[in-house]
PDB file of N, CA, C and O in Angstrom:
ATOM      1  N   MET A  21      23.726 -27.586   3.997  1.00  0.00           N
ATOM      2  CA  MET A  21      24.473 -28.066   5.145  1.00  0.00           C
ATOM      3  C   MET A  21      25.021 -29.444   4.828  1.00  0.00           C
ATOM      4  O   MET A  21      24.444 -30.189   4.046  1.00  0.00           O
ATOM      5  N   PHE A  22      26.155 -29.735   5.454  1.00  0.00           N
ATOM      6  CA  PHE A  22      26.755 -31.055   5.355  1.00  0.00           C
ATOM      7  C   PHE A  22      27.330 -31.394   6.717  1.00  0.00           C
ATOM      8  O   PHE A  22      28.167 -30.663   7.238  1.00  0.00           O
ATOM      9  N   GLN A  23      26.876 -32.465   7.300  1.00  0.00           N
ATOM     10  CA  GLN A  23      27.321 -32.906   8.625  1.00  0.00           C
ATOM     11  C   GLN A  23      27.303 -31.750   9.626  1.00  0.00           C
ATOM     12  O   GLN A  23      28.285 -31.471  10.300  1.00  0.00           O
ATOM     13  N   SER A  24      26.197 -31.051   9.681  1.00  0.00           N
ATOM     14  CA  SER A  24      25.952 -29.929  10.602  1.00  0.00           C
ATOM     15  C   SER A  24      26.840 -28.721  10.359  1.00  0.00           C
ATOM     16  O   SER A  24      26.990 -27.868  11.229  1.00  0.00           O
ATOM     17  N   HIS A  25      27.438 -28.615   9.178  1.00  0.00           N
ATOM     18  CA  HIS A  25      28.262 -27.453   8.827  1.00  0.00           C
ATOM     19  C   HIS A  25      27.624 -26.734   7.648  1.00  0.00           C
ATOM     20  O   HIS A  25      27.209 -27.367   6.683  1.00  0.00           O
ATOM     21  N   ASN A  26      27.566 -25.408   7.747  1.00  0.00           N
ATOM     22  CA  ASN A  26      27.085 -24.619   6.621  1.00  0.00           C
ATOM     23  C   ASN A  26      28.131 -24.648   5.518  1.00  0.00           C
ATOM     24  O   ASN A  26      29.310 -24.386   5.765  1.00  0.00           O
ATOM     25  N   ILE A  27      27.703 -24.959   4.313  1.00  0.00           N
ATOM     26  CA  ILE A  27      28.612 -25.047   3.178  1.00  0.00           C
ATOM     27  C   ILE A  27      28.362 -23.906   2.205  1.00  0.00           C
ATOM     28  O   ILE A  27      29.263 -23.161   1.857  1.00  0.00           O
ATOM     29  N   VAL A  28      27.124 -23.784   1.767  1.00  0.00           N
ATOM     30  CA  VAL A  28      26.781 -22.792   0.754  1.00  0.00           C
ATOM     31  C   VAL A  28      25.382 -22.259   1.029  1.00  0.00           C
ATOM     32  O   VAL A  28      24.545 -22.951   1.587  1.00  0.00           O
ATOM     33  N   MET A  29      25.162 -21.006   0.643  1.00  0.00           N
ATOM     34  CA  MET A  29      23.854 -20.384   0.803  1.00  0.00           C
ATOM     35  C   MET A  29      23.555 -19.616  -0.483  1.00  0.00           C
ATOM     36  O   MET A  29      24.463 -19.043  -1.092  1.00  0.00           O
ATOM     37  N   MET A  30      22.313 -19.624  -0.876  1.00  0.00           N
ATOM     38  CA  MET A  30      21.909 -18.899  -2.080  1.00  0.00           C
ATOM     39  C   MET A  30      20.934 -17.790  -1.700  1.00  0.00           C
ATOM     40  O   MET A  30      20.087 -17.976  -0.837  1.00  0.00           O
ATOM     41  N   HIS A  31      21.108 -16.633  -2.343  1.00  0.00           N
ATOM     42  CA  HIS A  31      20.228 -15.482  -2.127  1.00  0.00           C
ATOM     43  C   HIS A  31      19.612 -15.092  -3.458  1.00  0.00           C
ATOM     44  O   HIS A  31      20.310 -15.028  -4.466  1.00  0.00           O
ATOM     45  N   GLY A  32      18.350 -14.790  -3.444  1.00  0.00           N
ATOM     46  CA  GLY A  32      17.683 -14.275  -4.628  1.00  0.00           C
ATOM     47  C   GLY A  32      17.207 -12.852  -4.381  1.00  0.00           C
ATOM     48  O   GLY A  32      16.630 -12.562  -3.342  1.00  0.00           O
ATOM     49  N   PHE A  33      17.478 -11.981  -5.323  1.00  0.00           N
ATOM     50  CA  PHE A  33      17.073 -10.580  -5.234  1.00  0.00           C
ATOM     51  C   PHE A  33      16.251 -10.225  -6.477  1.00  0.00           C
ATOM     52  O   PHE A  33      16.056 -11.063  -7.347  1.00  0.00           O
ATOM     53  N   LYS A  34      15.801  -8.998  -6.581  1.00  0.00           N
ATOM     54  CA  LYS A  34      14.987  -8.593  -7.730  1.00  0.00           C
ATOM     55  C   LYS A  34      15.778  -8.639  -9.037  1.00  0.00           C
ATOM     56  O   LYS A  34      15.255  -9.031 -10.071  1.00  0.00           O
ATOM     57  N   THR A  35      17.012  -8.209  -9.012  1.00  0.00           N
ATOM     58  CA  THR A  35      17.787  -8.095 -10.249  1.00  0.00           C
ATOM     59  C   THR A  35      18.932  -9.087 -10.371  1.00  0.00           C
ATOM     60  O   THR A  35      19.572  -9.146 -11.419  1.00  0.00           O
ATOM     61  N   ASP A  36      19.229  -9.811  -9.307  1.00  0.00           N
ATOM     62  CA  ASP A  36      20.342 -10.748  -9.365  1.00  0.00           C
ATOM     63  C   ASP A  36      20.192 -11.813  -8.291  1.00  0.00           C
ATOM     64  O   ASP A  36      19.231 -11.807  -7.533  1.00  0.00           O
ATOM     65  N   CYS A  37      21.141 -12.718  -8.263  1.00  0.00           N
ATOM     66  CA  CYS A  37      21.186 -13.717  -7.205  1.00  0.00           C
ATOM     67  C   CYS A  37      22.649 -13.928  -6.836  1.00  0.00           C
ATOM     68  O   CYS A  37      23.549 -13.493  -7.545  1.00  0.00           O
ATOM     69  N   ALA A  38      22.880 -14.576  -5.705  1.00  0.00           N
ATOM     70  CA  ALA A  38      24.244 -14.796  -5.245  1.00  0.00           C
ATOM     71  C   ALA A  38      24.372 -16.165  -4.605  1.00  0.00           C
ATOM     72  O   ALA A  38      23.419 -16.677  -4.022  1.00  0.00           O
ATOM     73  N   VAL A  39      25.549 -16.736  -4.751  1.00  0.00           N
ATOM     74  CA  VAL A  39      25.905 -17.979  -4.088  1.00  0.00           C
ATOM     75  C   VAL A  39      27.022 -17.620  -3.113  1.00  0.00           C
ATOM     76  O   VAL A  39      28.044 -17.068  -3.512  1.00  0.00           O
ATOM     77  N   LEU A  40      26.805 -17.888  -1.814  1.00  0.00           N
ATOM     78  CA  LEU A  40      27.784 -17.553  -0.783  1.00  0.00           C
ATOM     79  C   LEU A  40      28.411 -18.828  -0.242  1.00  0.00           C
ATOM     80  O   LEU A  40      27.724 -19.814  -0.013  1.00  0.00           O
ATOM     81  N   PHE A  41      29.718 -18.773  -0.003  1.00  0.00           N
ATOM     82  CA  PHE A  41      30.457 -19.912   0.520  1.00  0.00           C
ATOM     83  C   PHE A  41      31.001 -19.571   1.899  1.00  0.00           C
ATOM     84  O   PHE A  41      31.711 -18.589   2.073  1.00  0.00           O
ATOM     85  N   PHE A  42      30.669 -20.409   2.879  1.00  0.00           N
ATOM     86  CA  PHE A  42      31.090 -20.171   4.253  1.00  0.00           C
ATOM     87  C   PHE A  42      32.548 -20.521   4.476  1.00  0.00           C
ATOM     88  O   PHE A  42      33.203 -19.940   5.317  1.00  0.00           O
ATOM     89  N   LYS A  43      33.086 -21.471   3.755  1.00  0.00           N
ATOM     90  CA  LYS A  43      34.483 -21.900   3.905  1.00  0.00           C
ATOM     91  C   LYS A  43      35.348 -21.201   2.863  1.00  0.00           C
ATOM     92  O   LYS A  43      36.224 -21.786   2.252  1.00  0.00           O
ATOM     93  N   GLU A  44      35.104 -19.921   2.651  1.00  0.00           N
ATOM     94  CA  GLU A  44      35.759 -19.206   1.581  1.00  0.00           C
ATOM     95  C   GLU A  44      37.274 -19.187   1.686  1.00  0.00           C
ATOM     96  O   GLU A  44      37.961 -19.121   0.679  1.00  0.00           O
ATOM     97  N   ALA A  45      37.821 -19.296   2.878  1.00  0.00           N
ATOM     98  CA  ALA A  45      39.272 -19.298   3.032  1.00  0.00           C
ATOM     99  C   ALA A  45      39.904 -20.514   2.366  1.00  0.00           C
ATOM    100  O   ALA A  45      41.054 -20.471   1.944  1.00  0.00           O
ATOM    101  N   LEU A  46      39.151 -21.593   2.233  1.00  0.00           N
ATOM    102  CA  LEU A  46      39.649 -22.807   1.600  1.00  0.00           C
ATOM    103  C   LEU A  46      39.483 -22.771   0.088  1.00  0.00           C
ATOM    104  O   LEU A  46      40.011 -23.624  -0.618  1.00  0.00           O
ATOM    105  N   LEU A  47      38.772 -21.799  -0.414  1.00  0.00           N
ATOM    106  CA  LEU A  47      38.485 -21.713  -1.840  1.00  0.00           C
ATOM    107  C   LEU A  47      39.422 -20.712  -2.505  1.00  0.00           C
ATOM    108  O   LEU A  47      39.007 -19.735  -3.092  1.00  0.00           O
ATOM    109  N   ASN A  48      40.695 -20.957  -2.408  1.00  0.00           N
ATOM    110  CA  ASN A  48      41.708 -20.063  -2.955  1.00  0.00           C
ATOM    111  C   ASN A  48      41.808 -20.293  -4.457  1.00  0.00           C
ATOM    112  O   ASN A  48      42.663 -21.012  -4.936  1.00  0.00           O
ATOM    113  N   ASP A  49      40.916 -19.697  -5.188  1.00  0.00           N
ATOM    114  CA  ASP A  49      40.848 -19.866  -6.627  1.00  0.00           C
ATOM    115  C   ASP A  49      41.245 -18.552  -7.288  1.00  0.00           C
ATOM    116  O   ASP A  49      40.442 -17.639  -7.416  1.00  0.00           O
ATOM    117  N   GLU A  50      42.486 -18.464  -7.714  1.00  0.00           N
ATOM    118  CA  GLU A  50      43.010 -17.229  -8.311  1.00  0.00           C
ATOM    119  C   GLU A  50      42.288 -16.870  -9.619  1.00  0.00           C
ATOM    120  O   GLU A  50      42.122 -15.700  -9.932  1.00  0.00           O
ATOM    121  N   LEU A  51      41.866 -17.869 -10.369  1.00  0.00           N
ATOM    122  CA  LEU A  51      41.204 -17.607 -11.650  1.00  0.00           C
ATOM    123  C   LEU A  51      39.750 -17.196 -11.493  1.00  0.00           C
ATOM    124  O   LEU A  51      39.206 -16.494 -12.330  1.00  0.00           O
ATOM    125  N   HIS A  52      39.118 -17.642 -10.404  1.00  0.00           N
ATOM    126  CA  HIS A  52      37.704 -17.365 -10.184  1.00  0.00           C
ATOM    127  C   HIS A  52      37.470 -16.912  -8.750  1.00  0.00           C
ATOM    128  O   HIS A  52      36.829 -17.606  -7.973  1.00  0.00           O
ATOM    129  N   PRO A  53      38.020 -15.759  -8.371  1.00  0.00           N
ATOM    130  CA  PRO A  53      37.891 -15.324  -6.972  1.00  0.00           C
ATOM    131  C   PRO A  53      36.451 -14.985  -6.606  1.00  0.00           C
ATOM    132  O   PRO A  53      35.660 -14.582  -7.450  1.00  0.00           O
ATOM    133  N   LEU A  54      36.163 -15.170  -5.332  1.00  0.00           N
ATOM    134  CA  LEU A  54      34.851 -14.805  -4.805  1.00  0.00           C
ATOM    135  C   LEU A  54      34.886 -13.351  -4.348  1.00  0.00           C
ATOM    136  O   LEU A  54      35.933 -12.830  -3.971  1.00  0.00           O
ATOM    137  N   VAL A  55      33.735 -12.717  -4.350  1.00  0.00           N
ATOM    138  CA  VAL A  55      33.617 -11.303  -4.007  1.00  0.00           C
ATOM    139  C   VAL A  55      33.419 -11.147  -2.513  1.00  0.00           C
ATOM    140  O   VAL A  55      32.618 -11.857  -1.902  1.00  0.00           O
ATOM    141  N   ARG A  56      34.117 -10.184  -1.931  1.00  0.00           N
ATOM    142  CA  ARG A  56      33.913  -9.846  -0.515  1.00  0.00           C
ATOM    143  C   ARG A  56      32.690  -8.951  -0.398  1.00  0.00           C
ATOM    144  O   ARG A  56      32.473  -8.070  -1.224  1.00  0.00           O
ATOM    145  N   GLN A  57      31.916  -9.153   0.647  1.00  0.00           N
ATOM    146  CA  GLN A  57      30.724  -8.333   0.849  1.00  0.00           C
ATOM    147  C   GLN A  57      31.079  -6.950   1.375  1.00  0.00           C
ATOM    148  O   GLN A  57      30.390  -5.981   1.114  1.00  0.00           O
ATOM    149  N   THR A  58      32.159  -6.862   2.136  1.00  0.00           N
ATOM    150  CA  THR A  58      32.626  -5.593   2.689  1.00  0.00           C
ATOM    151  C   THR A  58      34.148  -5.576   2.607  1.00  0.00           C
ATOM    152  O   THR A  58      34.776  -6.559   2.207  1.00  0.00           O
ATOM    153  N   ALA A  59      34.757  -4.477   3.021  1.00  0.00           N
ATOM    154  CA  ALA A  59      36.213  -4.367   2.972  1.00  0.00           C
ATOM    155  C   ALA A  59      36.893  -5.362   3.911  1.00  0.00           C
ATOM    156  O   ALA A  59      37.956  -5.901   3.594  1.00  0.00           O
ATOM    157  N   ASN A  60      36.321  -5.582   5.073  1.00  0.00           N
ATOM    158  CA  ASN A  60      36.870  -6.517   6.056  1.00  0.00           C
ATOM    159  C   ASN A  60      35.822  -7.569   6.395  1.00  0.00           C
ATOM    160  O   ASN A  60      35.181  -7.494   7.435  1.00  0.00           O
ATOM    161  N   PRO A  61      35.652  -8.544   5.526  1.00  0.00           N
ATOM    162  CA  PRO A  61      34.557  -9.496   5.716  1.00  0.00           C
ATOM    163  C   PRO A  61      34.755 -10.409   6.915  1.00  0.00           C
ATOM    164  O   PRO A  61      35.844 -10.888   7.170  1.00  0.00           O
ATOM    165  N   GLN A  62      33.692 -10.601   7.637  1.00  0.00           N
ATOM    166  CA  GLN A  62      33.672 -11.567   8.724  1.00  0.00           C
ATOM    167  C   GLN A  62      32.726 -12.709   8.358  1.00  0.00           C
ATOM    168  O   GLN A  62      32.454 -13.580   9.160  1.00  0.00           O
ATOM    169  N   THR A  63      32.200 -12.639   7.152  1.00  0.00           N
ATOM    170  CA  THR A  63      31.232 -13.620   6.695  1.00  0.00           C
ATOM    171  C   THR A  63      31.703 -14.239   5.391  1.00  0.00           C
ATOM    172  O   THR A  63      32.810 -14.002   4.937  1.00  0.00           O
ATOM    173  N   ALA A  64      30.826 -14.973   4.777  1.00  0.00           N
ATOM    174  CA  ALA A  64      31.135 -15.687   3.549  1.00  0.00           C
ATOM    175  C   ALA A  64      31.421 -14.733   2.386  1.00  0.00           C
ATOM    176  O   ALA A  64      30.990 -13.589   2.387  1.00  0.00           O
ATOM    177  N   ARG A  65      32.166 -15.270   1.412  1.00  0.00           N
ATOM    178  CA  ARG A  65      32.346 -14.544   0.158  1.00  0.00           C
ATOM    179  C   ARG A  65      31.371 -15.114  -0.855  1.00  0.00           C
ATOM    180  O   ARG A  65      30.856 -16.206  -0.700  1.00  0.00           O
ATOM    181  N   GLN A  66      31.143 -14.346  -1.907  1.00  0.00           N
ATOM    182  CA  GLN A  66      30.049 -14.712  -2.792  1.00  0.00           C
ATOM    183  C   GLN A  66      30.387 -14.520  -4.264  1.00  0.00           C
ATOM    184  O   GLN A  66      31.371 -13.878  -4.611  1.00  0.00           O
ATOM    185  N   ARG A  67      29.525 -15.051  -5.076  1.00  0.00           N
ATOM    186  CA  ARG A  67      29.566 -14.874  -6.520  1.00  0.00           C
ATOM    187  C   ARG A  67      28.167 -14.415  -6.926  1.00  0.00           C
ATOM    188  O   ARG A  67      27.182 -15.032  -6.572  1.00  0.00           O
ATOM    189  N   HIS A  68      28.110 -13.285  -7.659  1.00  0.00           N
ATOM    190  CA  HIS A  68      26.837 -12.703  -8.103  1.00  0.00           C
ATOM    191  C   HIS A  68      26.535 -13.091  -9.543  1.00  0.00           C
ATOM    192  O   HIS A  68      27.437 -13.216 -10.365  1.00  0.00           O
ATOM    193  N   PHE A  69      25.248 -13.230  -9.817  1.00  0.00           N
ATOM    194  CA  PHE A  69      24.774 -13.527 -11.159  1.00  0.00           C
ATOM    195  C   PHE A  69      23.588 -12.638 -11.479  1.00  0.00           C
ATOM    196  O   PHE A  69      22.736 -12.420 -10.635  1.00  0.00           O
ATOM    197  N   THR A  70      23.550 -12.135 -12.694  1.00  0.00           N
ATOM    198  CA  THR A  70      22.417 -11.315 -13.119  1.00  0.00           C
ATOM    199  C   THR A  70      21.600 -12.002 -14.205  1.00  0.00           C
ATOM    200  O   THR A  70      20.549 -11.493 -14.595  1.00  0.00           O
ATOM    201  N   HIS A  71      22.076 -13.146 -14.686  1.00  0.00           N
ATOM    202  CA  HIS A  71      21.357 -13.852 -15.743  1.00  0.00           C
ATOM    203  C   HIS A  71      21.672 -15.341 -15.655  1.00  0.00           C
ATOM    204  O   HIS A  71      22.775 -15.733 -15.280  1.00  0.00           O
ATOM    205  N   ALA A  72      20.703 -16.157 -16.015  1.00  0.00           N
ATOM    206  CA  ALA A  72      20.879 -17.613 -15.960  1.00  0.00           C
ATOM    207  C   ALA A  72      22.045 -18.085 -16.825  1.00  0.00           C
ATOM    208  O   ALA A  72      22.708 -19.077 -16.503  1.00  0.00           O
ATOM    209  N   VAL A  73      22.340 -17.379 -17.898  1.00  0.00           N
ATOM    210  CA  VAL A  73      23.460 -17.747 -18.768  1.00  0.00           C
ATOM    211  C   VAL A  73      24.769 -17.717 -17.980  1.00  0.00           C
ATOM    212  O   VAL A  73      25.642 -18.569 -18.171  1.00  0.00           O
ATOM    213  N   GLN A  74      24.926 -16.765 -17.083  1.00  0.00           N
ATOM    214  CA  GLN A  74      26.135 -16.678 -16.254  1.00  0.00           C
ATOM    215  C   GLN A  74      26.258 -17.893 -15.345  1.00  0.00           C
ATOM    216  O   GLN A  74      27.346 -18.433 -15.173  1.00  0.00           O
ATOM    217  N   ILE A  75      25.159 -18.306 -14.772  1.00  0.00           N
ATOM    218  CA  ILE A  75      25.170 -19.470 -13.880  1.00  0.00           C
ATOM    219  C   ILE A  75      25.549 -20.712 -14.666  1.00  0.00           C
ATOM    220  O   ILE A  75      26.418 -21.482 -14.251  1.00  0.00           O
ATOM    221  N   ASN A  76      24.928 -20.894 -15.815  1.00  0.00           N
ATOM    222  CA  ASN A  76      25.229 -22.057 -16.645  1.00  0.00           C
ATOM    223  C   ASN A  76      26.696 -22.081 -17.070  1.00  0.00           C
ATOM    224  O   ASN A  76      27.314 -23.141 -17.110  1.00  0.00           O
ATOM    225  N   ALA A  77      27.259 -20.927 -17.374  1.00  0.00           N
ATOM    226  CA  ALA A  77      28.652 -20.855 -17.812  1.00  0.00           C
ATOM    227  C   ALA A  77      29.626 -21.154 -16.678  1.00  0.00           C
ATOM    228  O   ALA A  77      30.761 -21.559 -16.928  1.00  0.00           O
ATOM    229  N   GLN A  78      29.207 -20.966 -15.420  1.00  0.00           N
ATOM    230  CA  GLN A  78      30.109 -21.150 -14.281  1.00  0.00           C
ATOM    231  C   GLN A  78      29.740 -22.339 -13.403  1.00  0.00           C
ATOM    232  O   GLN A  78      30.250 -22.475 -12.288  1.00  0.00           O
ATOM    233  N   THR A  79      28.897 -23.213 -13.899  1.00  0.00           N
ATOM    234  CA  THR A  79      28.467 -24.374 -13.114  1.00  0.00           C
ATOM    235  C   THR A  79      29.649 -25.198 -12.637  1.00  0.00           C
ATOM    236  O   THR A  79      29.695 -25.627 -11.476  1.00  0.00           O
ATOM    237  N   HIS A  80      30.643 -25.412 -13.499  1.00  0.00           N
ATOM    238  CA  HIS A  80      31.809 -26.215 -13.106  1.00  0.00           C
ATOM    239  C   HIS A  80      32.602 -25.544 -11.984  1.00  0.00           C
ATOM    240  O   HIS A  80      33.119 -26.214 -11.102  1.00  0.00           O
ATOM    241  N   ILE A  81      32.656 -24.242 -11.977  1.00  0.00           N
ATOM    242  CA  ILE A  81      33.367 -23.505 -10.920  1.00  0.00           C
ATOM    243  C   ILE A  81      32.599 -23.622  -9.610  1.00  0.00           C
ATOM    244  O   ILE A  81      33.178 -23.900  -8.555  1.00  0.00           O
ATOM    245  N   ILE A  82      31.296 -23.415  -9.662  1.00  0.00           N
ATOM    246  CA  ILE A  82      30.459 -23.513  -8.464  1.00  0.00           C
ATOM    247  C   ILE A  82      30.530 -24.929  -7.895  1.00  0.00           C
ATOM    248  O   ILE A  82      30.695 -25.107  -6.684  1.00  0.00           O
ATOM    249  N   ASP A  83      30.419 -25.932  -8.759  1.00  0.00           N
ATOM    250  CA  ASP A  83      30.510 -27.328  -8.308  1.00  0.00           C
ATOM    251  C   ASP A  83      31.846 -27.606  -7.625  1.00  0.00           C
ATOM    252  O   ASP A  83      31.893 -28.268  -6.584  1.00  0.00           O
ATOM    253  N   ASN A  84      32.919 -27.098  -8.193  1.00  0.00           N
ATOM    254  CA  ASN A  84      34.249 -27.288  -7.610  1.00  0.00           C
ATOM    255  C   ASN A  84      34.335 -26.642  -6.232  1.00  0.00           C
ATOM    256  O   ASN A  84      34.860 -27.242  -5.279  1.00  0.00           O
ATOM    257  N   HIS A  85      33.819 -25.449  -6.087  1.00  0.00           N
ATOM    258  CA  HIS A  85      33.835 -24.763  -4.790  1.00  0.00           C
ATOM    259  C   HIS A  85      33.023 -25.540  -3.758  1.00  0.00           C
ATOM    260  O   HIS A  85      33.435 -25.655  -2.603  1.00  0.00           O
ATOM    261  N   ILE A  86      31.883 -26.067  -4.163  1.00  0.00           N
ATOM    262  CA  ILE A  86      31.053 -26.850  -3.241  1.00  0.00           C
ATOM    263  C   ILE A  86      31.781 -28.118  -2.813  1.00  0.00           C
ATOM    264  O   ILE A  86      31.765 -28.495  -1.638  1.00  0.00           O
ATOM    265  N   GLU A  87      32.450 -28.786  -3.739  1.00  0.00           N
ATOM    266  CA  GLU A  87      33.198 -29.999  -3.412  1.00  0.00           C
ATOM    267  C   GLU A  87      34.316 -29.710  -2.407  1.00  0.00           C
ATOM    268  O   GLU A  87      34.508 -30.462  -1.447  1.00  0.00           O
ATOM    269  N   ILE A  88      35.050 -28.635  -2.610  1.00  0.00           N
ATOM    270  CA  ILE A  88      36.135 -28.271  -1.698  1.00  0.00           C
ATOM    271  C   ILE A  88      35.588 -27.948  -0.321  1.00  0.00           C
ATOM    272  O   ILE A  88      36.101 -28.398   0.704  1.00  0.00           O
ATOM    273  N   ALA A  89      34.519 -27.151  -0.272  1.00  0.00           N
ATOM    274  CA  ALA A  89      33.929 -26.771   1.013  1.00  0.00           C
ATOM    275  C   ALA A  89      33.335 -27.978   1.733  1.00  0.00           C
ATOM    276  O   ALA A  89      33.431 -28.084   2.960  1.00  0.00           O
ATOM    277  N   THR A  90      32.742 -28.902   0.996  1.00  0.00           N
ATOM    278  CA  THR A  90      32.177 -30.104   1.589  1.00  0.00           C
ATOM    279  C   THR A  90      33.282 -30.988   2.152  1.00  0.00           C
ATOM    280  O   THR A  90      33.160 -31.529   3.251  1.00  0.00           O
ATOM    281  N   ALA A  91      34.379 -31.126   1.411  1.00  0.00           N
ATOM    282  CA  ALA A  91      35.516 -31.913   1.897  1.00  0.00           C
ATOM    283  C   ALA A  91      36.076 -31.310   3.181  1.00  0.00           C
ATOM    284  O   ALA A  91      36.474 -32.044   4.100  1.00  0.00           O
ATOM    285  N   ALA A  92      36.086 -29.988   3.284  1.00  0.00           N
ATOM    286  CA  ALA A  92      36.570 -29.334   4.497  1.00  0.00           C
ATOM    287  C   ALA A  92      35.631 -29.628   5.669  1.00  0.00           C
ATOM    288  O   ALA A  92      36.073 -29.742   6.814  1.00  0.00           O
ATOM    289  N   GLY A  93      34.345 -29.779   5.379  1.00  0.00           N
ATOM    290  CA  GLY A  93      33.373 -30.097   6.419  1.00  0.00           C
ATOM    291  C   GLY A  93      33.555 -31.494   6.973  1.00  0.00           C
ATOM    292  O   GLY A  93      33.178 -31.787   8.100  1.00  0.00           O
ATOM    293  N   LYS A  94      34.149 -32.380   6.164  1.00  0.00           N
ATOM    294  CA  LYS A  94      34.392 -33.754   6.606  1.00  0.00           C
ATOM    295  C   LYS A  94      35.556 -33.829   7.586  1.00  0.00           C
ATOM    296  O   LYS A  94      35.634 -34.745   8.403  1.00  0.00           O
ATOM    297  N   ALA A  95      36.463 -32.857   7.489  1.00  0.00           N
ATOM    298  CA  ALA A  95      37.680 -32.878   8.332  1.00  0.00           C
ATOM    299  C   ALA A  95      37.388 -32.478   9.752  1.00  0.00           C
ATOM    300  O   ALA A  95      36.479 -31.853  10.097  1.00  0.00           O
TER     301      ALA A  95
END
């Protein structure tokens, strides 16, 4: 949370984990799109990981998304 706004949420599962962004509409990243949970999402979009190597390789992308979403929370 940032200033009482949800920014990002992390989920851990048996075989993978996910990072969900609540301000996904502001994260218009054509090179690194976020995954929709359903065909018509009413909730956050996410990025799934099945191995720590994937997370390490995309840290800069995740950090960028968090910065954008946090800046939107300031507005």
